[in-house]
Amino acid sequence: MSGHGTPIKMTARKSGPLTGEAEVPGDKSISHRALIFGALSVGETKITGLLEGEDVLDTARAMRAFGAEVTQHGPGEWSVHGVGVGGFAEPEQVIDCGNSGTGVRLIMGCMATSPITATFTGDASLRKRPMGRITDPIALFGAQAYGRAGGRLPMTVVGAADPVPVRYATPMASAQVKSAVLLAGLNAPGQTVVIEKVPTRDHTERMLRGFGADVRVEETSEGHVITLQGQPELRAQEVTVPRDPSSAAFPVCAALLVPGSDILVPGVSQNPTRNGLFTTLREMGADITFENPREEGGEPVADLRVRYSELHGIEVPPERASSQIDEYPVLSVVAANARGTTVMRGVHELRVKESDRIDAMARGLEACGVRIEEDEDTLIVHGMGPGGVPGGATCASHLDHRIAMSFLILGMAAQNPVSVDDGTPIATSFPIFEGLMRGLGASLERANR
Ligand code: S3P
């Protein structure tokens, strides 16, 4: 769990060329799902390459609390003895999902159609985030939820004893909402249907199929329509987790900004619902090549070769937002180092992430000397050109791993050091960030060591 310990200030300074190989950890979205689907299956699921970040470890603990046997065998090597669809036991304790919106929302979905009651909480960041987006659709299945004002955690969910299937159009582009509804639909009879206006990351659909569920995906006049046949028997699988493109984004962007850099980031997922950032960076003039494309664990992957590049600002197409939703903080750092203006529209969902990411990036970039414009749905960064950001500030990370890492990447290319007030949230998704970046040649230190 993050946010419970002593804050650790971290500082990044102008760095020499970044070189070498950056082996980033396993994908966070797929890691949560591997544990959850393992817990909902019959038999032993074996997982390789699991992200051992705090978010995922919280999900592992939660799956144990619902009755699954979850064991670590070695680094990234885990097994889950599942209880089967509808087999969740009632947890004896409050489920603490730490910093993880994905963890709590997916788990609420999968217990919502079992006749059990569970109480959920999280850290100060997660307790501020909206859960109405999950409690609304699970109420349609027959579940009840009792939380704090504004649908905030802590919250108790009473699962439906006699669930009915649901047809649900997601009101916002959210893979967490889509996944929660599909997971709830697993233990409902008949067909559960989710309709998305814009397709979001599709790991749940891919993995449901891999575990033996009947899932159909169609493009219709209503949108992207996913139909799940309820009450399947999910069968244990061997899951290989590809490396996380959202974590790869940090060394990739650092290499683009630090003169003379040339790095390789092997085995990164190139799932088209996740790779928007790489398209955007190339439109800005980035030298990124995709070597050795192949399939691993049901996902397309490639090795990314990234060289320092002089970049220019662009208008980022709003329809690309969902395929790079977690990458806007680091993209805004890249934009600050580009020539000209970068306009990011259609990004209102950033307001309800681990922090209000538009506000967090705008305030920190301004403190580092960058001119920003923002509104509810837009972030505009006026680039200062390669190496042009003054830096010299301490930025607030707001218990948000991606905000902390983004400002540290900024410091590696800025004229003066950039600090974050607390680097501990980085452990939620990228526990090896510090060592990995230093290994490439970054100047990064804990300020109060
Ligand atoms: C995730 C979905 C996204 C993303 C999050 C992981 C998932 O959230 O930001 O980091 O694994 O389903 P939303 O569903 O809120 O867009």
Coordinates of C-alpha atoms and ligand atoms in Angstrom, one line a residue:
M1 CA 0.0 0.0 0.0
S2 CA 1.3 3.4 -0.9
G3 CA 1.0 6.7 0.9
H4 CA 1.3 5.1 4.4
G5 CA 5.0 5.6 4.9
T6 CA 7.4 8.5 5.2
P7 CA 7.6 10.7 2.0
I8 CA 10.9 10.5 0.2
K9 CA 11.9 13.5 -1.8
M10 CA 13.7 12.7 -5.0
T11 CA 15.8 14.8 -7.4
A12 CA 16.7 14.4 -11.0
R13 CA 19.5 16.4 -12.7
K14 CA 20.6 17.1 -16.2
S15 CA 21.9 13.6 -17.3
G16 CA 24.6 12.4 -19.7
P17 CA 23.5 10.2 -22.7
L18 CA 21.1 7.4 -21.6
T19 CA 22.3 4.1 -23.1
G20 CA 21.7 0.4 -22.7
E21 CA 18.7 -1.9 -22.2
A22 CA 15.7 -0.9 -20.2
E23 CA 13.8 -4.1 -19.0
V24 CA 10.6 -2.5 -17.7
P25 CA 8.3 -4.6 -15.4
G26 CA 5.2 -6.5 -16.4
D27 CA 2.0 -4.8 -17.5
K28 CA -0.1 -3.6 -14.6
S29 CA -3.5 -4.1 -16.2
I30 CA -2.7 -7.6 -17.3
S31 CA -1.1 -8.4 -13.9
H32 CA -4.3 -7.5 -12.0
R33 CA -6.4 -9.5 -14.4
A34 CA -4.1 -12.5 -14.3
L35 CA -4.6 -12.8 -10.5
I36 CA -8.4 -12.1 -10.7
F37 CA -9.0 -14.5 -13.6
G38 CA -6.8 -17.1 -11.9
A39 CA -9.0 -16.7 -8.7
L40 CA -12.2 -17.1 -10.8
S41 CA -10.9 -20.3 -12.5
V42 CA -10.9 -23.9 -11.6
G43 CA -7.4 -25.3 -11.3
E44 CA -3.9 -23.7 -11.0
T45 CA -3.1 -20.6 -13.1
K46 CA 0.6 -20.1 -13.5
I47 CA 1.8 -16.5 -14.1
T48 CA 5.2 -15.4 -15.4
G49 CA 6.4 -11.8 -15.5
L50 CA 3.8 -10.5 -12.9
L51 CA 4.3 -6.9 -12.0
E52 CA 5.3 -6.9 -8.3
G53 CA 4.2 -3.3 -7.7
E54 CA 2.2 -2.4 -4.7
D55 CA -1.1 -2.1 -6.7
V56 CA -0.9 -5.7 -7.9
L57 CA 0.3 -7.0 -4.5
D58 CA -2.8 -5.5 -3.0
T59 CA -4.9 -7.4 -5.6
A60 CA -3.1 -10.6 -4.7
R61 CA -4.0 -10.1 -1.0
A62 CA -7.6 -9.3 -1.9
M63 CA -7.9 -12.6 -4.0
R64 CA -6.6 -14.5 -0.9
A65 CA -9.3 -12.8 1.2
F66 CA -11.9 -14.0 -1.2
G67 CA -10.7 -17.6 -0.9
A68 CA -8.1 -18.1 -3.7
E69 CA -4.7 -19.6 -2.9
V70 CA -2.1 -17.1 -4.3
T71 CA 1.6 -18.1 -4.1
Q72 CA 4.8 -16.4 -5.1
H73 CA 7.4 -18.9 -6.4
G74 CA 10.2 -16.5 -7.5
P75 CA 10.6 -13.1 -9.0
G76 CA 7.5 -12.6 -11.2
E77 CA 6.5 -16.3 -10.9
W78 CA 3.2 -16.8 -9.2
S79 CA 0.4 -19.3 -9.1
V80 CA -3.3 -19.0 -8.2
H81 CA -5.5 -21.9 -7.2
G82 CA -8.9 -20.5 -8.1
V83 CA -12.3 -21.0 -6.5
G84 CA -14.3 -20.9 -9.8
V85 CA -16.9 -18.4 -11.1
G86 CA -19.4 -17.8 -8.2
G87 CA -17.0 -19.4 -5.7
F88 CA -15.8 -16.3 -3.8
A89 CA -15.9 -16.6 0.0
E90 CA -16.9 -13.6 2.1
P91 CA -13.8 -11.8 3.3
E92 CA -13.4 -11.5 7.1
Q93 CA -11.5 -8.2 6.9
V94 CA -11.8 -4.9 5.0
I95 CA -10.2 -5.1 1.6
D96 CA -7.6 -2.4 1.3
C97 CA -6.7 -1.8 -2.4
G98 CA -4.1 0.8 -1.5
N99 CA -3.6 3.2 -4.4
S100 CA -5.3 1.1 -7.1
G101 CA -8.5 2.2 -8.9
T102 CA -8.1 -0.8 -11.2
G103 CA -7.9 -3.2 -8.3
V104 CA -10.9 -2.0 -6.4
R105 CA -13.1 -1.4 -9.4
L106 CA -12.5 -4.8 -10.9
I107 CA -12.8 -6.6 -7.6
M108 CA -16.1 -4.9 -6.8
G109 CA -17.3 -6.1 -10.2
C110 CA -16.4 -9.7 -9.7
M111 CA -18.0 -10.0 -6.2
A112 CA -21.1 -8.1 -7.1
T113 CA -23.0 -11.1 -8.3
S114 CA -22.2 -13.4 -5.4
P115 CA -24.3 -13.6 -2.2
I116 CA -21.5 -12.1 -0.1
T117 CA -20.7 -8.7 1.5
A118 CA -17.3 -7.0 1.3
T119 CA -16.0 -3.6 2.5
F120 CA -13.4 -1.8 0.5
T121 CA -11.0 1.0 1.3
G122 CA -7.8 2.5 -0.1
D123 CA -5.2 5.2 0.5
A124 CA -5.9 9.0 0.6
S125 CA -5.8 9.2 -3.2
L126 CA -8.1 6.2 -3.8
R127 CA -10.6 7.4 -1.1
K128 CA -11.1 10.6 -3.2
R129 CA -11.9 8.8 -6.5
P130 CA -15.4 8.2 -7.8
M131 CA -16.9 4.8 -7.4
G132 CA -20.4 5.7 -8.7
R133 CA -19.2 4.6 -12.1
I134 CA -19.0 1.0 -10.7
T135 CA -21.9 1.1 -8.2
D136 CA -24.4 2.3 -10.9
P137 CA -23.9 -0.7 -13.2
I138 CA -23.6 -3.3 -10.4
A139 CA -26.9 -2.1 -9.0
L140 CA -28.5 -3.2 -12.3
F141 CA -27.3 -6.8 -11.5
G142 CA -29.0 -6.5 -8.1
A143 CA -26.0 -5.5 -5.9
Q144 CA -26.2 -2.8 -3.3
A145 CA -23.4 -0.4 -2.3
Y146 CA -23.1 1.9 0.8
G147 CA -20.3 4.3 0.7
R148 CA -19.3 7.9 1.7
A149 CA -20.8 11.0 0.1
G150 CA -20.1 11.2 -3.6
G151 CA -19.7 7.5 -3.9
R152 CA -16.3 7.4 -2.2
L153 CA -14.5 4.7 -0.3
P154 CA -14.7 3.2 2.3
M155 CA -17.7 1.4 0.8
T156 CA -19.6 -1.8 1.5
V157 CA -20.9 -3.9 -1.4
V158 CA -23.7 -6.4 -0.8
G159 CA -23.6 -8.8 -3.7
A160 CA -26.7 -9.9 -5.5
A161 CA -28.1 -13.3 -4.3
D162 CA -30.1 -13.7 -7.5
P163 CA -28.3 -11.7 -10.2
V164 CA -29.9 -10.8 -13.6
P165 CA -27.8 -10.1 -16.7
V166 CA -27.3 -6.5 -17.8
R167 CA -27.0 -4.5 -21.0
Y168 CA -24.9 -1.4 -20.2
A169 CA -23.6 1.5 -22.3
T170 CA -20.6 2.9 -20.5
P171 CA -21.1 6.7 -19.9
M172 CA -17.4 7.4 -20.0
A173 CA -14.4 5.8 -21.9
S174 CA -13.3 3.4 -19.1
A175 CA -11.8 -0.1 -19.3
Q176 CA -12.3 -0.4 -15.6
V177 CA -16.0 0.1 -15.9
K178 CA -16.3 -2.2 -18.9
S179 CA -14.3 -4.8 -17.1
A180 CA -16.3 -4.5 -13.8
V181 CA -19.5 -5.1 -15.7
L182 CA -18.1 -8.1 -17.6
L183 CA -16.7 -9.6 -14.4
A184 CA -20.1 -9.2 -12.7
G185 CA -21.7 -10.7 -15.8
L186 CA -19.6 -13.9 -15.3
N187 CA -21.9 -15.0 -12.4
A188 CA -25.2 -13.8 -13.9
P189 CA -27.3 -16.1 -16.1
G190 CA -27.8 -15.3 -19.8
Q191 CA -25.9 -12.6 -21.8
T192 CA -24.3 -9.5 -20.3
V193 CA -23.7 -6.8 -22.9
V194 CA -21.4 -3.8 -22.6
I195 CA -21.5 -1.0 -25.2
E196 CA -18.6 1.5 -25.6
K197 CA -18.6 4.6 -27.8
V198 CA -14.8 4.4 -28.0
P199 CA -13.0 1.1 -27.6
T200 CA -10.8 1.1 -24.5
R201 CA -8.0 -1.4 -23.5
D202 CA -9.2 -4.9 -24.3
H203 CA -7.2 -7.1 -21.9
T204 CA -10.4 -8.3 -20.1
E205 CA -12.0 -9.5 -23.4
R206 CA -8.8 -11.2 -24.6
M207 CA -8.1 -12.9 -21.2
L208 CA -11.8 -13.9 -20.7
R209 CA -11.5 -15.7 -24.1
G210 CA -8.2 -17.2 -23.1
F211 CA -9.7 -18.6 -19.9
G212 CA -12.5 -20.2 -21.9
A213 CA -15.4 -17.7 -21.8
D214 CA -17.7 -17.0 -24.8
V215 CA -17.1 -13.3 -25.6
R216 CA -18.2 -11.7 -28.9
V217 CA -17.1 -8.3 -30.0
E218 CA -18.9 -6.4 -32.8
E219 CA -18.9 -2.9 -34.3
T220 CA -22.5 -1.7 -34.7
S221 CA -24.4 1.6 -35.1
E222 CA -24.5 1.7 -31.2
G223 CA -20.7 1.4 -31.0
H224 CA -18.3 -1.2 -29.8
V225 CA -20.5 -4.0 -28.4
I226 CA -19.1 -6.8 -26.2
T227 CA -21.4 -9.8 -25.4
L228 CA -20.5 -12.3 -22.7
Q229 CA -22.3 -15.5 -22.1
G230 CA -22.8 -15.8 -18.3
Q231 CA -21.8 -18.6 -16.0
P232 CA -19.0 -20.2 -17.9
E233 CA -16.5 -22.5 -16.3
L234 CA -13.2 -20.6 -16.5
R235 CA -10.2 -22.9 -16.8
A236 CA -6.8 -22.2 -15.3
Q237 CA -4.2 -21.0 -17.8
E238 CA -0.5 -20.2 -18.1
V239 CA -0.2 -16.4 -18.4
T240 CA 2.9 -14.6 -19.6
V241 CA 2.6 -10.9 -18.8
P242 CA 4.2 -8.7 -21.5
R243 CA 6.2 -5.6 -20.4
D244 CA 4.1 -2.5 -19.6
P245 CA 3.9 0.1 -22.4
S246 CA 2.9 2.7 -19.7
S247 CA 6.1 2.0 -17.8
A248 CA 8.2 1.8 -21.0
A249 CA 6.9 5.4 -21.7
F250 CA 9.3 6.8 -19.0
P251 CA 12.7 5.5 -20.3
V252 CA 11.5 6.0 -23.9
C253 CA 10.6 9.7 -23.2
A254 CA 13.8 10.2 -21.2
A255 CA 15.9 8.9 -24.1
L256 CA 14.1 11.2 -26.5
L257 CA 14.9 14.3 -24.3
V258 CA 18.5 13.6 -23.2
P259 CA 21.0 14.4 -26.0
G260 CA 23.1 11.5 -27.3
S261 CA 20.8 8.8 -25.9
D262 CA 20.2 5.5 -27.6
I263 CA 18.4 2.8 -25.7
L264 CA 16.6 -0.5 -26.3
V265 CA 13.3 -1.4 -24.4
P266 CA 12.7 -5.0 -25.1
G267 CA 9.4 -7.0 -25.2
V268 CA 6.9 -4.1 -24.8
S269 CA 3.2 -4.7 -25.5
Q270 CA 2.1 -3.1 -28.7
N271 CA -1.6 -3.8 -28.1
P272 CA -3.3 -1.2 -30.3
T273 CA -5.6 -0.2 -27.4
R274 CA -2.4 0.8 -25.5
N275 CA 0.1 2.1 -28.0
G276 CA -1.2 5.6 -28.7
L277 CA 1.8 7.4 -27.1
F278 CA 4.3 5.8 -29.6
T279 CA 2.2 7.0 -32.5
T280 CA 2.0 10.5 -31.0
L281 CA 5.8 10.7 -30.3
R282 CA 6.6 9.7 -33.9
E283 CA 4.3 12.4 -35.1
M284 CA 6.3 14.8 -33.0
G285 CA 9.5 13.6 -34.8
A286 CA 10.7 10.9 -32.4
D287 CA 13.2 8.3 -33.7
I288 CA 11.6 5.1 -32.4
T289 CA 11.8 1.9 -34.3
F290 CA 9.9 -1.4 -33.5
E291 CA 12.3 -4.3 -33.8
N292 CA 11.5 -8.0 -33.7
P293 CA 7.7 -7.8 -33.6
R294 CA 6.2 -11.0 -32.2
E295 CA 3.4 -12.4 -30.1
E296 CA 3.8 -13.1 -26.3
G297 CA 1.1 -14.3 -24.0
G298 CA -1.6 -13.4 -26.6
E299 CA -0.4 -9.8 -27.0
P300 CA 1.6 -8.3 -29.8
V301 CA 5.1 -7.2 -28.5
A302 CA 8.2 -5.5 -30.0
D303 CA 11.6 -4.3 -28.9
L304 CA 11.7 -0.5 -29.0
R305 CA 14.9 1.2 -30.2
V306 CA 14.8 4.9 -29.1
R307 CA 17.3 7.6 -30.0
Y308 CA 17.5 11.3 -28.9
S309 CA 15.3 13.4 -31.1
E310 CA 14.5 17.1 -31.6
L311 CA 10.8 17.2 -31.3
H312 CA 8.0 19.6 -32.4
G313 CA 4.6 20.3 -30.9
I314 CA 1.4 18.8 -32.4
E315 CA -2.4 18.7 -32.0
V316 CA -3.0 15.2 -30.4
P317 CA -6.1 13.7 -31.9
P318 CA -8.7 13.5 -29.1
E319 CA -9.9 10.1 -30.4
R320 CA -6.5 8.7 -29.4
A321 CA -7.0 9.6 -25.8
S322 CA -8.1 6.2 -24.5
S323 CA -5.1 4.4 -26.1
Q324 CA -2.6 6.7 -24.2
I325 CA -4.7 7.8 -21.2
D326 CA -2.0 7.0 -18.7
E327 CA 0.8 8.6 -20.8
Y328 CA -0.4 12.3 -20.8
P329 CA 1.7 13.3 -17.8
V330 CA 4.9 12.2 -19.4
L331 CA 3.7 13.4 -22.8
S332 CA 3.3 16.9 -21.3
V333 CA 7.0 16.8 -20.2
V334 CA 8.0 15.8 -23.8
A335 CA 5.8 18.7 -25.1
A336 CA 7.6 21.1 -22.8
N337 CA 10.9 20.2 -24.5
A338 CA 9.5 20.4 -28.0
R339 CA 9.5 23.4 -30.4
G340 CA 6.0 24.9 -30.6
T341 CA 2.7 24.1 -28.9
T342 CA 1.2 20.7 -28.1
V343 CA -2.6 20.6 -27.7
M344 CA -4.1 17.7 -25.8
R345 CA -7.9 17.7 -26.0
G346 CA -10.6 15.2 -24.8
V347 CA -8.6 14.5 -21.7
H348 CA -11.2 15.1 -18.9
E349 CA -10.7 11.6 -17.5
L350 CA -7.3 12.7 -16.3
R351 CA -9.1 14.8 -13.6
V352 CA -10.2 11.6 -11.8
K353 CA -7.0 9.5 -12.0
E354 CA -4.7 8.8 -9.0
S355 CA -4.6 12.7 -8.9
D356 CA -6.1 15.4 -11.0
R357 CA -3.4 14.9 -13.6
I358 CA -4.2 18.1 -15.6
D359 CA -3.8 20.2 -12.5
A360 CA -0.8 18.3 -11.1
M361 CA 1.2 18.6 -14.4
A362 CA 0.1 22.2 -15.1
R363 CA 1.2 23.4 -11.7
G364 CA 4.5 21.5 -11.7
L365 CA 5.4 22.5 -15.3
E366 CA 4.6 26.2 -14.5
A367 CA 6.9 26.0 -11.4
C368 CA 9.6 24.8 -13.8
G369 CA 9.1 27.8 -16.1
V370 CA 6.8 26.3 -18.7
R371 CA 3.7 28.2 -20.0
I372 CA 0.5 26.1 -19.8
E373 CA -3.2 26.6 -20.7
E374 CA -5.9 24.3 -19.4
D375 CA -9.6 23.8 -19.1
E376 CA -11.8 20.9 -17.9
D377 CA -11.0 18.8 -20.9
T378 CA -7.8 20.3 -22.3
L379 CA -4.1 20.7 -21.6
I380 CA -2.0 23.0 -23.8
V381 CA 1.8 23.1 -23.4
H382 CA 3.9 25.8 -24.9
G383 CA 7.2 24.0 -25.7
M384 CA 10.5 25.7 -24.9
G385 CA 12.5 23.6 -27.4
P386 CA 15.1 20.9 -26.7
G387 CA 16.8 21.5 -23.4
G388 CA 14.9 24.8 -22.9
V389 CA 13.0 24.1 -19.7
P390 CA 14.5 26.1 -16.8
G391 CA 13.5 23.5 -14.1
G392 CA 14.7 24.3 -10.6
A393 CA 11.5 23.5 -8.7
T394 CA 10.1 20.9 -6.3
C395 CA 6.9 19.5 -7.7
A396 CA 4.1 17.8 -5.8
S397 CA 3.4 14.2 -6.7
H398 CA 0.0 14.0 -5.1
L399 CA 0.3 10.3 -4.2
D400 CA 0.5 9.7 -8.0
H401 CA 3.2 7.4 -9.4
R402 CA 3.0 8.8 -12.9
I403 CA 3.2 12.4 -11.8
A404 CA 6.3 11.6 -9.7
M405 CA 8.1 9.8 -12.6
S406 CA 7.1 12.4 -15.1
F407 CA 8.7 15.3 -13.2
L408 CA 11.9 13.2 -12.6
I409 CA 12.1 12.7 -16.4
L410 CA 11.7 16.4 -16.8
G411 CA 14.7 17.0 -14.4
M412 CA 16.9 14.8 -16.5
A413 CA 16.7 17.2 -19.5
A414 CA 16.1 20.6 -17.7
Q415 CA 18.7 23.3 -17.1
N416 CA 18.3 23.0 -13.3
P417 CA 17.4 20.0 -11.1
V418 CA 13.8 19.0 -10.6
S419 CA 12.6 17.4 -7.4
V420 CA 9.4 15.6 -6.4
D421 CA 8.2 16.0 -2.8
D422 CA 7.5 12.2 -2.6
G423 CA 8.8 9.4 -4.8
T424 CA 7.3 6.6 -2.8
P425 CA 4.2 6.2 -5.0
I426 CA 6.4 5.1 -7.8
A427 CA 6.5 1.6 -6.2
T428 CA 2.8 1.1 -7.1
S429 CA 3.6 0.4 -10.7
F430 CA 7.4 0.6 -11.3
P431 CA 9.3 -0.5 -8.2
I432 CA 12.6 -0.7 -10.2
F433 CA 12.3 2.8 -11.7
E434 CA 15.2 4.3 -9.8
G435 CA 17.7 1.6 -10.4
L436 CA 16.7 1.1 -14.0
M437 CA 17.0 4.8 -14.8
R438 CA 20.3 5.1 -13.0
G439 CA 21.6 2.1 -14.9
L440 CA 20.8 3.9 -18.2
G441 CA 22.9 6.9 -17.0
A442 CA 20.3 9.1 -15.4
S443 CA 21.3 11.4 -12.5
L444 CA 18.6 10.6 -9.9
E445 CA 18.9 10.7 -6.2
R446 CA 16.9 10.6 -3.0
A447 CA 17.3 14.1 -1.7
N448 CA 17.1 13.2 2.0
R449 CA 19.5 10.3 2.0
Ligands
S3P1 C1 -7.0 0.5 -16.5 C2 -7.8 1.4 -17.2 C3 -7.6 2.8 -17.2 C4 -6.2 3.2 -16.8 C5 -5.7 2.4 -15.6 C6 -5.8 1.0 -15.9 C7 -7.3 -0.9 -16.5 O1 -8.5 3.5 -16.3 O2 -6.1 4.6 -16.6 O3 -4.4 2.8 -15.3 O4 -6.4 -1.8 -16.2 O5 -8.5 -1.3 -16.9 P1 -10.0 3.9 -16.7 O6 -10.8 2.7 -16.9 O7 -10.5 4.7 -15.6 O8 -9.8 4.7 -18.0

